[in-house]
Amino acid sequence: MLGIDDPYVLMAYLGAIAMALVGILYGLIRRNAARDEVTPEDRLWALDEKKVDDEL
Amino acid sequence: MTGHSSVGWVDIVVILAYLFATGYLGWLGYRGTRSAADFLVGGRSAHPIIMAVSYGATFISTAAIVGFGGVAGLFGMSLLWLTVLNIGVGILIAFILLGEPTRRLGHHLRAHTFPELLGQRYQSRAIQIFAGVIIFLFMPLYSAAVMTGGSIFAATQFGIDFEVALLIFALITAAYVIPGGIKAVMYTDTMQGFVMVFAMIFLLVFTYSSLGGITEAHRTLTDMADMVPPPLAAIGHQGWTAMPDFGWGASNYDLWWTVITALVLGVGIGVLAQPQLVVRFMTVRSRRELDRAVPIGAVFILLMVGTPFVVGSLSNAWFAYKGPLVHGQVVEPIGTADERAWVELMQPDAAGTWTPILNPKTAAPVRAPLIISDREAAANAAGEAFELVSGRSIAATHTRGDADSIIPAFIIAAMPHWFGVIFFLALLAAAMSTMSSQFHTIGTAAGRDLYERISHGGHHREPSILVMRLAILLGLLIAVTISYTVRQEYVIARFTAIFFGLCAASFLPAYIGGLFFRRVTRAGALASMAVGLSVSLFWLTLIKSREASAIGLVQWITDGKTSLLADYPNWPTLDPIIIALPASLLTLILVSAVTRPPDAAHLRRCFPE
């Protein structure tokens, strides 16, 4: 199939594409499934991070 | 052996335009929202494409494209298992299972670096310092791999010496990472990501269409299995579309263990414990942002690593049927048909006679498999008549067996010149986006995890910016020195695999244990990291022959052997990760089981949910 006789290499070739398809499917299904909120703790963390960034 | 190109004024204009665009985007970024942290501070969400492509651009570098693509040119499509793991582990498992717990734990503990995350989770200054030391000492090895990949391509594309290309590459990197662009400016990363995507799509489509389509291209390569060079066939190479011979206890299984343990598992699993990638999860706004980044990340990685592995393998078919002609004298026919043969390569001298091309290391004539297209009478240097054959050979013939040069040689021989410039920009983009995060990680490891924690007795204070900058400069110098000094067989892929394997064995059990298992103790984590690192280093210096022989200690101990297990087939090719990761995991479990559980109040802080 596809000019590749070794089943394990063919499996890797198709498997890589299949993995990407799983990723696409996951993204579509879970697109809005999780909550999207920024807590005060998240913001505090980002302020710290930004401070080091800016100094650098 | 492929013809060299040179730098034209159009090339210079295109490269300068690209660098200007990168600089302009960076400057625009500095005026407004630029990093992931800025998005978070502003309470806004980075577009999933920006988040995923920026992550992917950090993940993928010249090491994957030039280094591993070249290894695929040598060993074939069995390397595609690494693409499966890169997507399955590096995107699906990393984003879906580890991303959100890492983000939450990092924010609860106010950790900003990977060593800090581990140190805070286990309430251990020693763990943070230990992790910082590992990163500071070994990350330059990975940076060297990235730099070597870019420099080899630049040298081939523009017809300059490797040393000159390395110097230019180092100066561009220094200009990029030292004054300001250390932390990934997400828009710049994203633009670099798009350049990489365009280059890979064009490369893939061009390669397949020039070989007659997908099935036809693969079929051509499959039918070339009898052209595998004998040294590779002896270690189990069965063709570029076949897995290496599998088994244990004989040297003809060596390639299988090299490909699967070092390249596929080492890098495929090691990505989970890459410090510069783990910290990216902490800069993400929410679980939803992670979920939305998964599809783009998966497709991006498929293109970025799938393409070079396929193209690297197929370059053999292209060189064998469309590549430059080479000449020689038949030594032995391949099979029964007379159109393929092993030949000793020859070149014409000034007098018009033909002389053998000699291997600079062995001084023996270079042999290569040839698909013969022409035969003619000729004379050698001694004036004796012989039959000169002309034809085309595999990729390694054109790079003198150097895997790292296969992708550059293919691009320059097969692709239009303008694409070579675009591809160089893609590689520059891939290198810069990865190196900026590597050197940022080296800088923070030195400033935040080592200097701050050692010099102030563990009390928190402001990180030293000067120490960070000096560490970045030192890391850069070490990386350039390694690139300049070490030029061995597929060194780019090997350096990458060593660093990824070291990270997996040293960090992975403690990192995953810290995210999901409350019973894991400080002593368990520290012992696991120490065992993972020690076993890896022991294996690299004394057992794994390729690395051990380069280091030289084992020859001194054993009177010239390249491995303590040199008399036991396959053991010297086994990657450290196969021994070190289970040892590290076992240590984590056993030591945690017999030591005092972590403080309940601290665990409530780590996992308030």
XYZ file of C-alpha atoms in Angstrom:
665
model
C 0.000 0.000 0.000
C 1.247 3.501 -0.927
C 4.390 1.860 -2.281
C 5.579 0.869 1.209
C 5.786 -2.903 1.714
C 6.893 -2.981 5.347
C 3.732 -2.928 7.515
C 5.512 -1.267 10.452
C 6.771 1.639 8.352
C 3.355 1.961 6.707
C 1.836 1.983 10.203
C 4.176 4.827 11.198
C 3.389 6.789 8.015
C -0.358 6.476 8.470
C -0.073 6.646 12.258
C 1.515 10.100 12.101
C -1.373 11.336 9.956
C -3.873 9.584 12.247
C -2.356 11.285 15.305
C -2.786 14.675 13.652
C -6.410 13.785 12.838
C -6.999 12.776 16.469
C -5.637 16.178 17.462
C -8.002 17.948 15.054
C -10.960 15.906 16.288
C -10.079 16.576 19.919
C -9.847 20.298 19.255
C -13.213 20.348 17.521
C -14.969 18.371 20.251
C -13.374 20.231 23.158
C -13.452 23.661 21.539
C -15.723 25.211 24.163
C -15.868 22.372 26.666
C -13.485 23.765 29.281
C -13.999 26.933 31.297
C -12.110 30.009 30.255
C -11.448 32.210 33.236
C -8.463 34.101 34.536
C -8.248 34.011 38.318
C -6.569 36.713 40.433
C -3.859 34.132 41.133
C -3.239 33.705 37.379
C -2.960 37.454 36.966
C -0.566 37.762 39.885
C 1.608 35.074 38.391
C 1.624 36.837 35.009
C 2.614 40.140 36.627
C 5.620 38.438 38.240
C 6.559 36.833 34.933
C 6.232 40.105 33.064
C 8.470 41.845 35.572
C 11.393 39.474 34.934
C 10.704 39.679 31.193
C 10.779 43.450 31.175
C 13.976 43.594 33.177
C 15.647 41.254 30.730
C 29.956 16.576 -4.464
C 26.951 18.629 -5.303
C 27.645 21.986 -6.832
C 28.033 24.904 -4.525
C 25.854 27.931 -4.735
C 26.937 31.430 -3.853
C 25.470 34.510 -2.241
C 23.763 36.778 -4.762
C 22.483 40.270 -4.068
C 18.876 39.011 -4.290
C 19.638 36.528 -1.493
C 21.059 39.292 0.665
C 18.047 41.553 0.034
C 15.563 38.753 0.862
C 17.420 37.807 4.056
C 17.741 41.425 5.163
C 14.041 41.998 4.448
C 13.194 39.002 6.586
C 15.439 40.109 9.445
C 13.951 43.596 9.193
C 10.411 42.168 9.336
C 11.377 40.099 12.397
C 12.888 43.144 14.065
C 9.890 45.297 13.182
C 7.440 42.746 14.587
C 9.552 42.504 17.720
C 9.594 46.280 18.087
C 5.829 46.474 17.544
C 5.503 43.783 20.174
C 7.549 45.740 22.676
C 5.218 48.662 22.327
C 2.212 46.580 23.141
C 1.258 43.066 24.049
C 4.139 40.801 23.233
C 4.564 37.725 25.394
C 2.133 35.174 26.700
C 2.420 36.804 30.122
C 1.236 40.117 28.661
C -1.848 38.441 27.283
C -2.532 36.983 30.710
C -1.922 40.261 32.521
C -4.292 41.993 30.155
C -6.861 39.284 30.784
C -7.026 38.618 27.078
C -6.645 35.429 25.162
C -3.909 34.740 22.620
C -5.362 33.281 19.452
C -4.987 29.473 19.522
C -3.006 29.645 16.274
C -0.532 32.015 17.910
C -0.286 29.860 21.019
C 0.155 26.581 19.090
C 2.495 27.826 16.371
C 4.605 29.672 18.912
C 4.884 26.468 20.999
C 5.621 24.424 17.876
C 8.275 26.872 16.687
C 9.995 26.522 20.076
C 9.713 22.731 19.916
C 10.994 22.320 16.362
C 14.417 23.503 15.353
C 17.109 22.949 12.767
C 17.969 19.853 14.802
C 14.703 18.193 13.759
C 14.738 19.451 10.178
C 18.394 19.143 9.167
C 19.629 16.675 11.804
C 16.815 14.132 11.978
C 15.847 14.705 8.323
C 19.425 13.744 7.439
C 19.265 10.678 9.662
C 16.112 9.652 7.764
C 18.143 10.090 4.562
C 20.618 7.577 5.964
C 18.368 5.144 7.864
C 15.017 5.611 6.113
C 11.378 5.993 7.019
C 11.524 3.927 10.226
C 12.209 7.329 11.769
C 8.556 8.212 11.112
C 7.825 6.513 14.438
C 9.375 9.616 15.959
C 6.761 11.730 14.169
C 4.055 9.514 15.698
C 5.540 10.116 19.153
C 6.185 13.811 18.526
C 2.479 14.310 17.899
C 1.094 11.611 20.213
C 3.346 12.427 23.163
C 4.649 15.933 22.435
C 1.248 17.390 21.586
C -1.619 15.102 22.625
C -0.287 13.832 25.970
C 1.594 17.035 26.776
C -1.291 19.408 26.045
C -4.206 17.229 27.116
C -2.802 15.507 30.210
C 0.084 17.624 31.483
C -0.687 21.162 30.294
C -3.476 22.126 32.684
C -2.045 20.483 35.856
C 1.313 22.164 35.123
C -0.338 25.543 34.609
C -2.365 25.260 37.812
C 0.493 23.975 39.967
C 2.845 26.655 38.631
C 0.366 29.424 39.413
C -0.503 28.047 42.879
C 3.183 27.922 43.790
C 4.132 31.083 41.867
C 6.848 29.165 40.033
C 8.360 30.683 36.914
C 10.987 28.190 35.865
C 10.944 24.423 35.607
C 13.485 23.923 38.448
C 11.444 26.336 40.557
C 8.294 24.312 39.858
C 9.997 21.123 41.055
C 11.692 22.885 43.982
C 8.474 24.522 45.221
C 6.406 21.378 44.740
C 8.804 19.344 46.852
C 9.765 22.247 49.172
C 13.391 21.613 48.342
C 16.103 24.100 47.558
C 18.400 21.180 46.650
C 15.973 19.960 43.961
C 15.742 23.417 42.415
C 19.518 23.855 42.404
C 20.109 20.334 41.088
C 17.657 20.851 38.216
C 19.180 24.269 37.478
C 22.661 22.750 37.300
C 21.523 20.033 34.871
C 19.930 22.625 32.601
C 22.871 25.011 32.786
C 25.410 22.279 32.056
C 23.609 20.301 29.364
C 21.282 22.702 27.543
C 24.244 24.135 25.543
C 24.630 20.670 23.987
C 21.149 20.999 22.497
C 21.835 24.607 21.468
C 24.986 23.376 19.714
C 22.893 20.843 17.776
C 20.544 23.619 16.632
C 23.459 25.867 15.677
C 25.295 23.136 13.775
C 22.135 22.360 11.781
C 21.691 25.973 10.677
C 25.383 26.460 9.948
C 25.703 23.336 7.784
C 22.754 24.463 5.691
C 24.059 28.028 5.352
C 27.497 26.716 4.387
C 26.020 24.472 1.676
C 23.483 26.969 0.386
C 25.788 29.952 0.147
C 29.017 28.110 -0.634
C 30.876 29.364 2.437
C 32.977 27.475 4.985
C 31.196 25.844 7.921
C 33.297 27.897 10.349
C 32.260 31.164 8.687
C 28.604 30.094 8.672
C 28.861 29.168 12.359
C 30.366 32.544 13.210
C 27.584 34.379 11.346
C 24.954 32.177 12.968
C 26.442 32.802 16.414
C 26.509 36.568 15.844
C 22.864 36.612 14.669
C 21.903 34.526 17.703
C 23.818 36.797 20.053
C 22.198 39.874 18.518
C 18.815 38.216 18.930
C 19.058 36.808 22.436
C 21.414 39.069 24.392
C 19.987 42.582 24.047
C 16.303 41.918 24.205
C 14.513 39.226 22.290
C 15.221 36.588 24.887
C 11.680 35.843 25.856
C 9.640 34.684 22.940
C 7.718 37.530 21.410
C 4.723 35.558 20.331
C 4.014 37.425 17.097
C 7.619 36.998 15.960
C 7.493 33.311 16.836
C 4.267 32.994 14.901
C 5.642 34.696 11.810
C 8.631 32.379 12.003
C 6.228 29.460 12.336
C 4.385 30.462 9.174
C 7.641 30.724 7.204
C 8.452 27.195 8.387
C 4.995 25.924 7.370
C 5.277 27.400 3.874
C 8.756 25.953 3.375
C 7.710 22.473 4.507
C 4.564 22.318 2.394
C 6.476 23.429 -0.704
C 9.289 20.977 0.007
C 6.890 18.061 0.465
C 4.787 18.808 -2.615
C 7.839 19.448 -4.796
C 9.566 16.227 -3.720
C 6.539 14.007 -4.255
C 5.614 15.591 -7.589
C 9.185 15.392 -8.903
C 9.166 11.647 -8.177
C 5.800 10.991 -9.833
C 3.427 11.174 -6.870
C 3.165 9.613 -3.415
C 2.873 5.917 -4.272
C 5.286 6.096 -7.186
C 7.893 7.911 -5.070
C 7.626 5.365 -2.256
C 7.696 2.455 -4.720
C 10.876 3.796 -6.327
C 12.515 4.031 -2.904
C 11.281 0.572 -1.871
C 12.856 -0.911 -5.011
C 16.217 0.574 -4.068
C 16.707 -1.695 -1.031
C 19.578 -3.472 -2.817
C 21.504 -0.186 -2.912
C 21.938 0.050 0.861
C 25.673 0.472 1.579
C 27.244 -2.677 3.142
C 28.279 -0.998 6.430
C 24.612 -0.046 7.007
C 23.301 -3.422 5.790
C 25.662 -5.087 8.287
C 23.940 -3.363 11.217
C 20.460 -4.226 9.976
C 19.466 -1.625 7.340
C 16.942 -3.368 5.063
C 15.984 -0.473 2.795
C 14.688 3.076 3.190
C 11.033 2.059 3.445
C 11.657 -0.880 5.787
C 12.263 -1.190 9.507
C 15.797 -2.248 10.467
C 16.271 -5.926 11.261
C 14.902 -6.635 14.758
C 16.366 -9.029 17.307
C 18.854 -9.235 20.154
C 22.337 -10.650 20.520
C 23.894 -9.976 17.104
C 25.430 -6.896 15.549
C 22.964 -6.953 12.649
C 20.292 -5.728 15.092
C 22.282 -2.646 16.133
C 20.449 -0.235 13.844
C 17.018 -1.193 15.205
C 18.151 -0.438 18.752
C 19.773 2.813 17.674
C 16.725 4.060 15.791
C 14.109 2.945 18.280
C 15.798 3.552 21.632
C 17.981 6.602 20.961
C 16.157 8.502 18.268
C 12.503 7.517 18.621
C 12.093 6.874 22.366
C 14.820 9.222 23.601
C 13.458 12.240 21.788
C 9.806 11.132 21.655
C 9.507 10.706 25.433
C 12.133 13.277 26.372
C 9.997 16.096 25.006
C 7.676 15.776 28.016
C 10.419 16.913 30.370
C 11.894 19.729 28.281
C 12.209 22.678 30.680
C 11.668 25.328 27.988
C 8.437 23.628 26.863
C 7.048 22.885 30.327
C 7.182 26.562 31.319
C 5.117 27.410 28.236
C 2.116 25.724 29.842
C 2.285 28.136 32.737
C 1.887 31.104 30.412
C -1.369 29.730 29.025
C -4.553 31.484 30.053
C -6.844 28.497 30.565
C -7.624 24.900 29.800
C -9.771 26.052 26.910
C -6.798 27.769 25.301
C -4.814 24.551 25.608
C -7.633 22.490 24.073
C -7.935 24.854 21.155
C -4.190 24.751 20.488
C -4.117 20.943 20.135
C -5.286 20.627 16.482
C -3.019 23.382 15.204
C -0.080 22.031 17.185
C -0.664 18.502 15.861
C -0.808 19.590 12.214
C 2.175 21.910 12.693
C 4.320 19.109 14.127
C 3.165 16.692 11.410
C 4.431 19.132 8.796
C 7.595 20.095 10.636
C 8.904 16.638 11.451
C 6.954 14.426 9.041
C 8.141 16.398 6.014
C 11.904 16.263 6.659
C 11.745 12.564 7.557
C 9.857 11.698 4.363
C 11.890 14.067 2.184
C 15.172 12.928 3.754
C 14.332 9.316 2.889
C 13.047 10.189 -0.597
C 16.164 12.222 -1.349
C 17.797 8.842 -2.049
C 15.282 8.166 -4.841
C 15.715 11.680 -6.214
C 19.515 11.465 -6.269
C 19.357 7.953 -7.767
C 17.096 8.952 -10.677
C 17.383 12.727 -11.067
C 20.537 13.716 -9.219
C 23.912 14.809 -10.567
C 25.913 12.195 -12.492
C 28.829 10.474 -10.821
C 31.454 8.298 -12.480
C 33.475 5.245 -11.615
C 34.587 1.722 -12.351
C 32.367 -1.283 -11.694
C 33.527 -3.443 -8.815
C 30.547 -5.727 -8.424
C 27.132 -5.861 -10.080
C 24.034 -5.487 -7.884
C 21.609 -8.341 -8.587
C 21.288 -9.941 -11.999
C 20.356 -6.910 -14.086
C 23.374 -4.962 -15.301
C 22.030 -1.462 -14.778
C 22.999 -1.365 -11.084
C 26.451 -1.941 -9.668
C 28.852 -1.113 -6.868
C 31.485 1.162 -8.290
C 34.680 2.784 -7.120
C 34.113 6.464 -7.727
C 36.519 8.322 -10.019
C 37.147 11.857 -11.149
C 38.997 13.292 -14.152
C 42.359 14.921 -13.532
C 43.976 17.799 -15.420
C 45.480 15.417 -17.995
C 42.032 14.019 -18.854
C 42.680 10.622 -17.271
C 40.586 9.191 -14.442
C 41.753 8.779 -10.849
C 39.963 7.138 -7.944
C 38.302 9.329 -5.302
C 39.835 8.340 -1.971
C 38.254 8.284 1.452
C 40.229 10.892 3.451
C 40.064 8.749 6.597
C 41.025 5.342 5.177
C 42.752 6.393 1.922
C 40.787 3.584 0.237
C 38.775 4.245 -2.962
C 35.217 5.405 -2.203
C 32.576 2.836 -3.167
C 29.003 3.714 -4.024
C 25.927 2.022 -5.473
C 25.181 3.285 -8.971
C 22.238 3.179 -11.356
C 24.235 3.097 -14.565
C 23.140 5.299 -17.441
C 26.243 5.297 -19.643
C 29.370 3.235 -20.319
C 32.420 4.395 -22.223
C 36.089 3.525 -22.710
C 38.522 5.616 -20.668
C 42.082 5.561 -19.366
C 43.303 5.696 -15.792
C 46.310 7.654 -14.506
C 48.644 4.769 -15.423
C 47.402 4.943 -18.998
C 45.509 1.628 -18.766
C 42.166 1.382 -20.566
C 39.067 0.547 -18.538
C 35.288 0.857 -18.841
C 34.108 4.097 -17.220
C 30.504 4.015 -16.079
C 28.362 7.059 -15.378
C 25.141 7.141 -13.458
C 23.358 8.295 -10.357
C 23.727 7.244 -6.753
C 22.061 7.602 -3.334
C 22.063 10.727 -1.153
C 24.929 9.664 1.127
C 27.258 9.419 -1.900
C 26.828 13.146 -2.448
C 27.542 14.024 1.179
C 30.427 11.544 1.644
C 28.286 9.646 4.141
C 27.553 12.703 6.290
C 23.888 12.510 7.337
C 23.837 16.116 8.557
C 24.520 17.351 5.014
C 21.814 15.296 3.255
C 18.944 17.793 3.575
C 21.138 20.796 2.567
C 22.593 18.813 -0.362
C 19.108 17.800 -1.519
C 17.732 21.341 -1.297
C 20.618 22.796 -3.278
C 20.593 20.050 -5.925
C 16.861 19.529 -6.358
C 15.094 22.757 -5.525
C 15.044 26.136 -7.257
C 17.646 28.550 -5.863
C 15.022 30.950 -4.510
C 13.598 28.113 -2.427
C 17.031 27.536 -0.899
C 16.911 31.111 0.407
C 13.361 30.646 1.738
C 14.365 27.362 3.322
C 17.358 29.059 4.920
C 14.994 31.645 6.386
C 12.741 28.855 7.653
C 15.749 27.234 9.304
C 16.867 30.569 10.710
C 13.329 31.011 12.058
C 13.293 27.505 13.515
C 16.700 28.033 15.097
C 15.931 31.475 16.521
C 12.597 30.557 18.056
C 14.124 27.479 19.697
C 17.359 29.130 20.759
C 15.641 32.151 22.256
C 13.777 29.826 24.626
C 16.870 27.672 25.227
C 18.984 30.649 26.249
C 16.149 32.139 28.260
C 15.995 28.822 30.129
C 19.778 28.809 30.619
C 19.631 32.416 31.881
C 16.820 31.829 34.341
C 18.396 28.568 35.529
C 21.592 30.475 36.365
C 19.984 33.661 37.725
C 16.860 32.433 39.425
C 17.553 28.795 40.257
C 21.264 28.854 41.043
C 22.528 32.338 41.933
C 19.420 33.385 43.826
C 19.030 30.112 45.702
C 22.700 29.529 46.493
C 23.907 33.021 47.315
C 21.043 33.985 49.574
C 20.605 30.844 51.560
C 17.371 29.997 49.889
C 15.690 33.277 50.735
C 13.847 34.805 47.868
C 15.196 37.989 46.388
C 15.126 39.638 43.023
C 16.863 37.531 40.374
C 20.139 38.956 39.140
C 19.742 40.237 35.611
C 23.508 40.528 35.261
C 23.993 36.884 36.220
C 21.293 35.863 33.705
C 22.953 37.807 30.908
C 26.409 36.463 31.743
C 24.988 32.932 31.849
C 23.375 33.406 28.447
C 26.659 34.677 27.022
C 28.562 31.776 28.580
C 25.977 29.268 27.301
C 26.286 30.743 23.821
C 30.088 30.510 23.899
C 29.945 26.889 25.079
C 27.413 26.005 22.357
C 29.552 27.648 19.644
C 32.665 25.871 20.935
C 30.892 22.502 20.857
C 29.568 23.165 17.333
C 33.024 24.204 16.167
C 34.836 21.275 17.766
C 32.552 18.277 17.348
C 31.735 17.244 13.796
C 30.951 13.542 13.813
C 28.389 11.185 12.325
C 24.848 12.600 12.621
C 25.992 14.680 15.577
C 22.951 16.992 15.454
C 20.477 14.190 16.100
C 22.772 12.593 18.668
C 23.256 15.766 20.726
C 19.511 16.360 20.662
C 18.809 12.771 21.701
C 21.377 12.965 24.532
C 19.821 16.125 25.972
C 16.240 14.879 25.605
C 17.191 11.521 27.157
C 18.981 13.205 30.070
C 15.948 15.396 30.750
C 13.584 12.415 30.596
C 15.645 10.288 32.980
C 16.413 13.126 35.400
C 13.129 15.036 35.475
C 10.217 13.038 34.105
C 9.338 10.801 37.118
C 9.718 13.703 39.580
C 7.731 16.055 37.313
C 4.820 13.694 36.625
C 4.894 12.418 40.216
C 4.706 16.010 41.417
C 1.704 16.760 39.232
C -0.425 13.733 39.976
C 0.752 11.843 43.064
C 0.574 13.397 46.530
C 2.508 10.569 48.148
C 5.707 11.345 46.246
C 8.199 12.743 48.728
C 11.033 15.239 48.566
C 13.603 12.483 49.175
C 11.977 10.311 46.513
C 12.101 13.087 43.921
C 15.697 14.063 44.688
C 16.883 10.444 44.678
C 15.040 9.795 41.412
C 16.691 12.801 39.749
C 20.128 11.801 41.040
C 19.726 8.200 39.872
C 18.350 9.257 36.459
C 21.270 11.604 35.845
C 23.938 9.247 37.229
C 22.777 6.224 35.243
C 22.517 8.322 32.063
C 26.023 9.728 32.478
C 27.456 6.323 33.395
C 25.876 4.814 30.294
C 27.023 7.637 28.017
C 30.626 7.594 29.234
C 31.206 3.866 29.639
C 28.597 1.781 27.799
C 27.146 3.494 24.719
C 30.053 3.024 22.387
C 29.512 5.943 20.037
C 29.461 8.541 22.814
C 31.842 6.662 25.135
C 34.509 6.341 22.467
C 34.273 10.074 21.710
C 34.689 10.902 25.412
C 37.619 8.487 25.682
C 37.386 7.417 29.341
C 36.331 3.879 28.512
C 39.358 3.249 26.254
C 41.591 4.328 29.101
C 39.894 1.965 31.557
C 39.613 -1.040 29.240
C 42.771 -0.710 27.170
C 41.157 0.419 23.973
C 37.616 -0.984 24.032
C 34.826 1.413 23.109
C 32.399 0.079 25.719
C 32.500 -1.875 28.967
C 30.018 -4.192 27.236
C 31.847 -4.244 23.888
C 31.806 -8.063 23.882
C 28.029 -8.221 24.272
C 26.238 -7.333 21.001
C 23.573 -4.616 21.012
C 24.275 -3.404 24.556
C 26.704 -0.698 23.312
C 24.007 0.712 20.999
C 21.265 0.818 23.624
C 20.294 4.344 24.619
C 20.657 5.354 28.300
C 16.935 6.182 28.512
C 16.054 2.461 28.397
C 17.953 1.861 31.650
C 17.984 5.299 33.293
C 14.274 6.159 33.058
C 12.983 2.911 34.653
C 15.745 3.193 37.300
C 14.715 6.763 38.043
C 11.030 5.806 38.227
C 11.702 2.838 40.477
C 13.803 5.005 42.783
C 10.999 7.558 43.019
C 8.491 4.884 44.022
C 10.713 3.005 46.468
C 12.211 6.006 48.245
C 8.824 7.744 48.464
C 7.316 4.588 49.954
C 9.805 4.520 52.818
C 10.071 8.231 53.571
C 7.759 10.566 55.454
C 4.766 11.795 53.389
C 4.718 15.491 52.447
C 3.150 18.031 54.766
C -0.663 18.089 54.389
C -0.858 21.885 54.475
C 1.656 22.140 51.638
C -0.280 19.606 49.579
C -3.458 21.686 50.080
C -1.539 24.662 48.693
C -0.377 22.620 45.689
C -3.772 21.067 45.014
C -6.486 23.333 46.456
C -9.038 21.808 44.099
